[in-house]
Coordinates of C-alpha atoms in Angstrom, one line a residue:
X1 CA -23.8 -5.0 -153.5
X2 CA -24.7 -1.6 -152.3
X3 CA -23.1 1.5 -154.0
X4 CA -21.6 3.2 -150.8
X5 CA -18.8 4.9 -149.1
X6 CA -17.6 2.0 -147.7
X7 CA -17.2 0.0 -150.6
X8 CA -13.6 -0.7 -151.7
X9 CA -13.3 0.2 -155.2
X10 CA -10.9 -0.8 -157.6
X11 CA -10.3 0.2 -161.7
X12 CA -7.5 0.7 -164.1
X13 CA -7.0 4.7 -163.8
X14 CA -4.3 4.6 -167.0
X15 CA -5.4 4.8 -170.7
X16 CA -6.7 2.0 -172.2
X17 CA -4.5 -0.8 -173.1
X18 CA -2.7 -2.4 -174.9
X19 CA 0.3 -0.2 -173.3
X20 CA 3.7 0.0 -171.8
X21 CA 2.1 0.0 -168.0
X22 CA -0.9 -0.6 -166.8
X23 CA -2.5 1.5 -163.4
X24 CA -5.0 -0.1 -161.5
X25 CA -5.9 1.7 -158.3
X26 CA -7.9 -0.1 -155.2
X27 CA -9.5 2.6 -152.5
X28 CA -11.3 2.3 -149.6
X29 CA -11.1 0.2 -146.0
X30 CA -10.4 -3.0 -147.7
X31 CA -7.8 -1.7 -150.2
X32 CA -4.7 -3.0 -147.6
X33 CA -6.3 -6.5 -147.1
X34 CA -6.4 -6.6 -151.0
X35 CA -2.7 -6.2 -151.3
X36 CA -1.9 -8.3 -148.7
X37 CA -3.8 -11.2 -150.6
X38 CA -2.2 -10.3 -154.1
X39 CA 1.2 -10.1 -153.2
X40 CA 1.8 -11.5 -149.5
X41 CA 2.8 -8.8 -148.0
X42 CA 2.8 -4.8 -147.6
X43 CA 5.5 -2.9 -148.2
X44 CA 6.7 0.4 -146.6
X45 CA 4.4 3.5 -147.1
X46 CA 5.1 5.4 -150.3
X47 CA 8.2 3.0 -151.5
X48 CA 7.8 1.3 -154.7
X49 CA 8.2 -2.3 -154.2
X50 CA 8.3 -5.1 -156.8
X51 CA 6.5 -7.9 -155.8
X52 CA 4.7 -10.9 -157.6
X53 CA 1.1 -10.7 -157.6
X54 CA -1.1 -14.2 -157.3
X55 CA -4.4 -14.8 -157.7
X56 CA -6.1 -16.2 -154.1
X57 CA -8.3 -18.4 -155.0
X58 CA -5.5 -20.5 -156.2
X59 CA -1.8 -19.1 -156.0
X60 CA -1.4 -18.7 -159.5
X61 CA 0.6 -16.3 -160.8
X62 CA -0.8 -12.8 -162.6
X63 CA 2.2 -10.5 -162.9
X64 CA 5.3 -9.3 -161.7
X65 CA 4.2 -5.4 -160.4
X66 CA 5.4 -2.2 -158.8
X67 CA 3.6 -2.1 -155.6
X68 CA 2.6 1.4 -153.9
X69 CA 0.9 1.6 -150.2
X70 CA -0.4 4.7 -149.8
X71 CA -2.4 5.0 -146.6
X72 CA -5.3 7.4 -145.8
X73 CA -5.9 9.9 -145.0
X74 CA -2.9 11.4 -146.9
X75 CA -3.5 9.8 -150.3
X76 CA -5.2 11.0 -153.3
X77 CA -9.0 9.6 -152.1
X78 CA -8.2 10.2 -148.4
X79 CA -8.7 6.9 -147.6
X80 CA -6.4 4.0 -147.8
X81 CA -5.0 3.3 -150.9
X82 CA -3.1 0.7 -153.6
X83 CA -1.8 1.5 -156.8
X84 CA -0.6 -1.8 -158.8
X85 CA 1.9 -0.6 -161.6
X86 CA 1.3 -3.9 -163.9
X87 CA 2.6 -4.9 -167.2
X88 CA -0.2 -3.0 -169.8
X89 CA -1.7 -6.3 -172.2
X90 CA -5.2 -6.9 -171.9
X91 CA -4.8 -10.3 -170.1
X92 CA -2.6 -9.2 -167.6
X93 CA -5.2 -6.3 -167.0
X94 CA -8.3 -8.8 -167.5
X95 CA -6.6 -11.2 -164.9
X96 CA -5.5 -9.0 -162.1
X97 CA -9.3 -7.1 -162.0
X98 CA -10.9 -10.2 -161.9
X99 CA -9.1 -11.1 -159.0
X100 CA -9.8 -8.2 -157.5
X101 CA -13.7 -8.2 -158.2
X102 CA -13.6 -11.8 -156.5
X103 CA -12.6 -10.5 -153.3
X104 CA -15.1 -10.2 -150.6
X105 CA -15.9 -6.4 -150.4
X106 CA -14.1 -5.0 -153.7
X107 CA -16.1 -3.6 -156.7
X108 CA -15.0 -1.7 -160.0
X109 CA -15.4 1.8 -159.4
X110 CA -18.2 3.9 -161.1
X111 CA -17.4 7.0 -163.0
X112 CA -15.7 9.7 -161.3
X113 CA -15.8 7.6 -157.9
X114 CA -12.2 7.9 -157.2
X115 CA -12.2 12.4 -157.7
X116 CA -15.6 11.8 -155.9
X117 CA -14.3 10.2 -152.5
X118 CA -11.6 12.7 -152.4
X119 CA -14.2 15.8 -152.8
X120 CA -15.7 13.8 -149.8
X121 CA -12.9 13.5 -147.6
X122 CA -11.7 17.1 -147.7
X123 CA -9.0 16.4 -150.2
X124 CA -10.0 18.5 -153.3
X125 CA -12.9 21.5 -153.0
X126 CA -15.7 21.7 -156.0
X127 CA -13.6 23.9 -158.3
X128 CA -11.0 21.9 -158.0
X129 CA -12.7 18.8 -158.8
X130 CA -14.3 21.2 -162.1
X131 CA -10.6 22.3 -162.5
X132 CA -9.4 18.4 -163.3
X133 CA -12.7 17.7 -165.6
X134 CA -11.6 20.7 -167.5
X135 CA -7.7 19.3 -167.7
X136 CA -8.7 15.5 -168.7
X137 CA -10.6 17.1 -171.5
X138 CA -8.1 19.9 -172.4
X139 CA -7.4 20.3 -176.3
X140 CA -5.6 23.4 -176.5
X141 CA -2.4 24.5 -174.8
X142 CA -4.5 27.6 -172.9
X143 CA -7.1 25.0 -171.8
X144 CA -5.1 23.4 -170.3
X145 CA -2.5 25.6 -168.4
X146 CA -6.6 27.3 -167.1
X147 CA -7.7 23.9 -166.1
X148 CA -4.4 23.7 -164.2
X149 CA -4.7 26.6 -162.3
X150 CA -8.1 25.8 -161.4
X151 CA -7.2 21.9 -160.3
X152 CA -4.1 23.0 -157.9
X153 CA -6.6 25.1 -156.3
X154 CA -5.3 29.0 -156.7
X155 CA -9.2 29.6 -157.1
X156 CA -9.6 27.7 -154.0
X157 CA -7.1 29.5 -152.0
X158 CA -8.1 32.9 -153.0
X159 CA -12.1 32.0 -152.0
X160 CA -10.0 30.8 -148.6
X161 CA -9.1 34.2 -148.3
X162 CA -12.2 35.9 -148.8
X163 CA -14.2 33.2 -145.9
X164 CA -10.8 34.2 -143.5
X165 CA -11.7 38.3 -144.6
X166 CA -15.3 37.5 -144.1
X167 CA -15.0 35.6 -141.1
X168 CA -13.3 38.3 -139.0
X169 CA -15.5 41.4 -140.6
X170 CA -18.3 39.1 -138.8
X171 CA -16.4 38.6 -135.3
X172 CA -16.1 42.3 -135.7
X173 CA -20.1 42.9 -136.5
X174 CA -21.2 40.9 -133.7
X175 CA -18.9 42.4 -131.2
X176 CA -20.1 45.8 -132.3
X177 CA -23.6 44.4 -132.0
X178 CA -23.6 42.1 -128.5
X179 CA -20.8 44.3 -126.5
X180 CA -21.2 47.6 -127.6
X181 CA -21.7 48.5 -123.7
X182 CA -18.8 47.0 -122.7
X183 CA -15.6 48.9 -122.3
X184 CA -13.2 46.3 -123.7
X185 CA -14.7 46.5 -127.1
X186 CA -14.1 49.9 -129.3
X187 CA -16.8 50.5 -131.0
X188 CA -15.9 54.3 -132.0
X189 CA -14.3 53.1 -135.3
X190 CA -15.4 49.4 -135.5
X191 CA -17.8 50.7 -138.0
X192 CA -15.6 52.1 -140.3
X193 CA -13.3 49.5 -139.9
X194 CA -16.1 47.1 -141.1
X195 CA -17.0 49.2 -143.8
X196 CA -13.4 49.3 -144.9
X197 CA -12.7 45.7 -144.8
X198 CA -16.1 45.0 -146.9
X199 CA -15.0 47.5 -149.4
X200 CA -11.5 46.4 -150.0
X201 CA -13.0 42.5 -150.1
X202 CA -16.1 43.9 -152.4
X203 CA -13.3 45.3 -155.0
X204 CA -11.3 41.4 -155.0
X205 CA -14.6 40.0 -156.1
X206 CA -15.3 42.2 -158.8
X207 CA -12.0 41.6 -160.4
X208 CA -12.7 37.7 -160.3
X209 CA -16.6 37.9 -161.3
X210 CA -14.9 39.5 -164.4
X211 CA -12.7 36.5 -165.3
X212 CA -13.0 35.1 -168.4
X213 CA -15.6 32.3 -169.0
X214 CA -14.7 28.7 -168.9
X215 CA -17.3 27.6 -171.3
X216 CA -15.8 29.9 -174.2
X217 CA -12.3 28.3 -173.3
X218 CA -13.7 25.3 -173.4
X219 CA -16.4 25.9 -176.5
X220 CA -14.5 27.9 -178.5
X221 CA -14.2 31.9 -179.0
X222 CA -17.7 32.1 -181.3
X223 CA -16.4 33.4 -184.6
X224 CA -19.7 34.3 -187.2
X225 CA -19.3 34.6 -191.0
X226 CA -22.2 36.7 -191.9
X227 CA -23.2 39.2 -194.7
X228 CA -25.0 38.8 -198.4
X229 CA -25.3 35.9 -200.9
X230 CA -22.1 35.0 -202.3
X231 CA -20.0 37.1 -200.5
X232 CA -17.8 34.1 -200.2
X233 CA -18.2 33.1 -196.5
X234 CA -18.3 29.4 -197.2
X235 CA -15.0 29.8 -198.9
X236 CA -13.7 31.8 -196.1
X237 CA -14.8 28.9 -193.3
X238 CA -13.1 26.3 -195.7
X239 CA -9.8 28.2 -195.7
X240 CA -9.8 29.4 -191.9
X241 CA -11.0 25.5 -190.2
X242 CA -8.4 23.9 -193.1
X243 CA -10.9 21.7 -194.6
X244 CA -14.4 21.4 -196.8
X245 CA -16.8 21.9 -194.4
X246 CA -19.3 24.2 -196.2
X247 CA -20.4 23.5 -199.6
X248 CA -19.3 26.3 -202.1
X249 CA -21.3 27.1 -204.9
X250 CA -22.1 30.1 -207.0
X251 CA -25.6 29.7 -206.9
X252 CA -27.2 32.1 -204.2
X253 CA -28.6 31.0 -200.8
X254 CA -26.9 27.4 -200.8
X255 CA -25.5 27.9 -197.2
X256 CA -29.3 27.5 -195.9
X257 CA -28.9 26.6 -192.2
X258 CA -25.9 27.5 -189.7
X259 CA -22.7 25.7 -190.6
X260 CA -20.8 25.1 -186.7
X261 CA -17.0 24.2 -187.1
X262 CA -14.4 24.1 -184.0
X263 CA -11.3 25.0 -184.7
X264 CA -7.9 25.3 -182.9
X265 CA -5.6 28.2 -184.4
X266 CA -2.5 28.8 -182.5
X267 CA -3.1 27.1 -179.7
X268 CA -6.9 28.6 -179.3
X269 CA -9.9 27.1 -179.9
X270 CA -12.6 28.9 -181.9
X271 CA -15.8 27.7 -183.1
X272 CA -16.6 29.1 -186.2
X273 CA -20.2 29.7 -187.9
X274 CA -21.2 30.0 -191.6
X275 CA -24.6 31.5 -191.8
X276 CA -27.0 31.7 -194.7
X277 CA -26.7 35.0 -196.8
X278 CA -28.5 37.9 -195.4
X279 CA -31.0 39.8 -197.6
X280 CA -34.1 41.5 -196.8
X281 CA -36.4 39.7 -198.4
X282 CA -37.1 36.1 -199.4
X283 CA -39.9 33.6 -201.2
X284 CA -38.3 30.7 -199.9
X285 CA -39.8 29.4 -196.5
X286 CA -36.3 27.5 -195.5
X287 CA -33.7 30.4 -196.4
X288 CA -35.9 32.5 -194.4
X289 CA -35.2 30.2 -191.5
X290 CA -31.5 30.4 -192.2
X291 CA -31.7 34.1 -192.3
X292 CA -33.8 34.4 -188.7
X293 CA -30.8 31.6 -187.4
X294 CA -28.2 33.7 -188.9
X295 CA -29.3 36.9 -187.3
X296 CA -29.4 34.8 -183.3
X297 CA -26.0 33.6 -184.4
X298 CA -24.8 37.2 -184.5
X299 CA -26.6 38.3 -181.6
X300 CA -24.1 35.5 -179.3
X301 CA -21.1 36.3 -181.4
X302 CA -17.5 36.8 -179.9
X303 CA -15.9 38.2 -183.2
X304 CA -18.0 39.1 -186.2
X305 CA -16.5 38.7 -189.5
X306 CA -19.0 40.7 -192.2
X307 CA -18.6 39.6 -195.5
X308 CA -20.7 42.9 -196.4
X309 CA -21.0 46.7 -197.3
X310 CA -19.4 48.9 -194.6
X311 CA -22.5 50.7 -193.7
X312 CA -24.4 47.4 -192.8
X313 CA -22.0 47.0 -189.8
X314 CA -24.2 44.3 -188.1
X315 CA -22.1 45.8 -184.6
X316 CA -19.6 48.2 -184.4
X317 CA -16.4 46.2 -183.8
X318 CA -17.4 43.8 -186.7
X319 CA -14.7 43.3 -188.6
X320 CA -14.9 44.4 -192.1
X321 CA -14.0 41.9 -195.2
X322 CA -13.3 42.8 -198.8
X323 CA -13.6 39.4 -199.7
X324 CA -12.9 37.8 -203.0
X325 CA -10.2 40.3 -203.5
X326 CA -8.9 37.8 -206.4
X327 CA -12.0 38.7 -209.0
X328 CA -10.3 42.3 -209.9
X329 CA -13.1 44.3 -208.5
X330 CA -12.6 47.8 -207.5
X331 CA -11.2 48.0 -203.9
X332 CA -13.3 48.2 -201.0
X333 CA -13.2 49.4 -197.8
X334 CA -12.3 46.9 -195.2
X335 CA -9.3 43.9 -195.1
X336 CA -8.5 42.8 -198.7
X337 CA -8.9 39.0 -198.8
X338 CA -8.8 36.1 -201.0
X339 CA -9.7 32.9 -199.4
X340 CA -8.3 31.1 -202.6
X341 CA -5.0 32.6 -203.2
X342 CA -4.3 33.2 -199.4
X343 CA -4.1 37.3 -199.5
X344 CA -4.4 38.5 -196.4
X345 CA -5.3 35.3 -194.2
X346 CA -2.0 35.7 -192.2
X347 CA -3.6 39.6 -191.0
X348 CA -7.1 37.9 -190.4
X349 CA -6.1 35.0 -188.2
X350 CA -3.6 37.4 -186.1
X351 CA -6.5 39.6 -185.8
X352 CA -8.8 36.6 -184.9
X353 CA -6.1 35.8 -182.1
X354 CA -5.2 39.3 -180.8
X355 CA -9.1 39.6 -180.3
X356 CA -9.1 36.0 -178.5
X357 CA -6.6 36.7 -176.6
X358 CA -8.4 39.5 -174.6
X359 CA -12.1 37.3 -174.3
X360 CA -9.7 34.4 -172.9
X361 CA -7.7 34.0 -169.6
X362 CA -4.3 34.9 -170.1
X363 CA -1.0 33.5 -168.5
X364 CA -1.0 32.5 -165.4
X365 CA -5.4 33.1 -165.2
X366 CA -7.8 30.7 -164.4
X367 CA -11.0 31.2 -166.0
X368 CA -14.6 30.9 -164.1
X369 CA -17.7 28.3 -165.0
X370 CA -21.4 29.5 -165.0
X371 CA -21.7 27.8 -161.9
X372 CA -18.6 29.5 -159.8
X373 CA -19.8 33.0 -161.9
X374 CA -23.7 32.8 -160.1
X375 CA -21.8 31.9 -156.9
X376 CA -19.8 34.3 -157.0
X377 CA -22.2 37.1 -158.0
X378 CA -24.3 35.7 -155.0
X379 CA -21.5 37.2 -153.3
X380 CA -20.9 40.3 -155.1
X381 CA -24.3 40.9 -154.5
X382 CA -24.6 40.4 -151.0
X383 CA -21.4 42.4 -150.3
X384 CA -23.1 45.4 -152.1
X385 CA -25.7 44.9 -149.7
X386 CA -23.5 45.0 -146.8
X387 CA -21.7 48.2 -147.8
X388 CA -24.5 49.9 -148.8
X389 CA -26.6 49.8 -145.3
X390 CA -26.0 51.8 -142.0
X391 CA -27.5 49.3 -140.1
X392 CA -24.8 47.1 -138.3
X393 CA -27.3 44.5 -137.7
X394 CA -28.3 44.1 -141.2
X395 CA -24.8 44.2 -142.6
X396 CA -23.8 41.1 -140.3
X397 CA -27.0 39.4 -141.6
X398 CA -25.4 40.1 -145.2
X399 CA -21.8 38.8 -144.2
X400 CA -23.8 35.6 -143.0
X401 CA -24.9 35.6 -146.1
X402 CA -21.8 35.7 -148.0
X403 CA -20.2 33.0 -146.2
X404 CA -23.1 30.7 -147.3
X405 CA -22.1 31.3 -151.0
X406 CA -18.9 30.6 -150.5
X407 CA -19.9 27.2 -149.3
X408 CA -22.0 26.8 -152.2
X409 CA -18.8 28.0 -154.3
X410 CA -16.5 25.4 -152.4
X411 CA -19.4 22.2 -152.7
X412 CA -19.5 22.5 -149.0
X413 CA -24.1 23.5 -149.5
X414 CA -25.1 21.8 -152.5
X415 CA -27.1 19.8 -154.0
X416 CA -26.6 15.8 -154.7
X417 CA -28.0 16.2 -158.1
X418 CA -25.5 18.7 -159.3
X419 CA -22.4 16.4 -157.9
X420 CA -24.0 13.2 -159.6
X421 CA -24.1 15.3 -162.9
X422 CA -20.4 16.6 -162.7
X423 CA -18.4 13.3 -161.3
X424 CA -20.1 11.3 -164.0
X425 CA -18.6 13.1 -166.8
X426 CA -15.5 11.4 -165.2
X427 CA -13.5 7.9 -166.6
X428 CA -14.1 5.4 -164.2
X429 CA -9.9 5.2 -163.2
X430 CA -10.4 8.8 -162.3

């Protein structure tokens, strides 16, 4: 059977069971016929009605179901759909789908079909669709109220704003340009008034091209434990992620390679790195290699913690540990810390989160993907363009141009590959 738009899809879009109820969700031309054959009849639009379902090929009986009609083009595909609320055992699951599947037209949904047909029928934009990815795979409480932001769309009707903006700034260039003769059309301050209007929508993108990036809410705010041999770094990653996950040892250079750890610390993820102890020379072929890895893992650090002397500051606003506080040495510059007796870990994990908090969307923020930020730069950068020429003719070529990236921003241009890519990440219910 071909894979198309036509099709009639069917799968179970609630978590795997056993549960208490099971979803299973039939889209697509055929998806009212289907009902109609499982339970006899179809009941009034958006009612729940409990019916029981039987099996066509012979009338037996498959479950006793909550029955929702829902359709198109005001349902969650667009197109008309079912939604079977069944009891949530395996049989009962097992039996109802393979009903389903023996229907002529009706196939189990690939991953990400269901999110896929509504990006097709106008029901959810490309961020939004990127916005729900983010909220099915959510882990930390500001993850998910980003991913929110992003799925109900207040990305999507902000970029609505800016095509509306740019829209009439082009009306206004081409009546400058084609009817500059004619009387009814003031062209004395259309000009300025362009200018103005590119300006003021030039400023709104800047503020948004300096959102926060999805990836680090999603990744992790990269934390790097770095300094000399036993400075006690592993033992400072053991205490921070809650857990053995770097070998401790007294004997220098046995951290040899970057140790990765995520974390989530109040309610923000981090992904913390151990790194093999920093010194400026080396016989050993393999520590060297740690050394050369340590150094790149500081280069793409968030936060730096350094584990060394003050004036080896690997970057200014590294923050400075006197670690191993516990062994009765002579103070040192920098925040007193044991990792073994717990002195001063309460100050270095608020510090850790105060310095999160301002790399990470904050309340009520949505937070931007490399994809939206090139888009979006497109735009930037074409707006620049457009404000920074006298030439009226070359401006409206710009403005032309910006509404192209904002139909590369929305999925409206784009390319097949990149959609196959993102709706496969999906579960096949969604």
């Amino acid at each position: 059977m071909s894979q198309g738009q036509d099709d009639t899809i069917f799968a179970l879009s609630s978590g795997a069971p056993p549960a208490g109820i099971a979803v299973i969700r039939i889209s697509g031309p055929q998806a009212r016929i289907a009902l109609q054959a499982l339970a006899h009849r179809v009941p009034t639009p958006r009612t729940a009605s409990l019916a029981l379902l039987k099996d066509p090929r012979d009338g037996s009986p498959l479950d006793r179901a909550l029955l929702l009609w829902l359709p198109g083009p005001n349902s969650v595909t667009g197109e008309d759909m079912v939604e079977l609320h069944c009891h949530g055992g395996r049989a009962v699951i097992a039996a109802v789908e393979d009903a389903l599947a023996a229907m002529p037209g009706l196939r189990r949904a690939q991953a990400g079909e269901f999110t896929r047909r509504a990006f097709a029928h106008g029901r959810m934009d490309l961020n939004a669709v990127e916005g729900l990815s983010d909220l099915l795979a959510a882990e930390t409480q500001g993850q998910r109220r980003a991913a929110l932001l992003m799925a109900e769309g207040h990305f999507s009707r902000r970029i609505d704003g800016w095509r509306d903006e740019l829209l009439t700034l082009s009306a206004m260039a081409e009546a400058a340009l084609d009817f500059s003769d004619e009387d009814d059309v003031p062209d004395d301050a259309i000009e300025a008034r362009i200018g103005q209007g590119i300006a003021a929508l030039a400023r709104d993108v800047h503020v948004i091209l300096a959102a926060p990036s999805a990836e680090r809410l999603r990744d992790g705010v990269r934390v790097v434990l770095a300094g000399p041999p036993n400075a006690g770094k592993s033992t400072l990653l053991n205490a921070l992620v809650g857990r053995d996950a770097a070998i401790v040892s007294d004997i220098a250079g046995t951290t040899r390679d970057r140790i990765e750890v995520p974390a989530a610390i109040g309610g923000t993820a981090f992904l913390f790195t151990d790194t093999a102890g920093l010194r400026d020379e080396t016989n050993d072929a393999i520590e060297a290699i740690g050394i050369d890895r340590a150094h790149a893992a500081l280069e793409a650090a968030d936060i730096i913690l350094w584990l060394g002397e003050a004036d080896a500051l690997p970057r200014a606003d590294a923050i400075l540990i006197a670690a191993q506080s516990d062994r009765g040495e002579a103070a040192r510059p920098g925040l007193s810390l044991s990792a073994r007796t717990g002195e001063g870990m309460a100050v270095l994990i608020d510090t850790l989160l105060s310095r999160a908090a301002a790399l990470l969307p904050g309340e009520g923020d949505y937070a931007l993907h490399a994809r939206q930020r090139q888009q979006v730069g497109q735009l930037n950068a074409h707006l620049d363009a457009a404000a920074a020429t006298r030439d009226l003719l070359v401006a409206a070529e710009e403005l032309r141009l910006c509404r192209a990236a904002i139909d590369a921003l929305t999925g409206q241009a784009g390319t097949e590959d990149m959609l196959d890519r993102l709706f496969s990440g999906f579960c096949i219910g969604k």
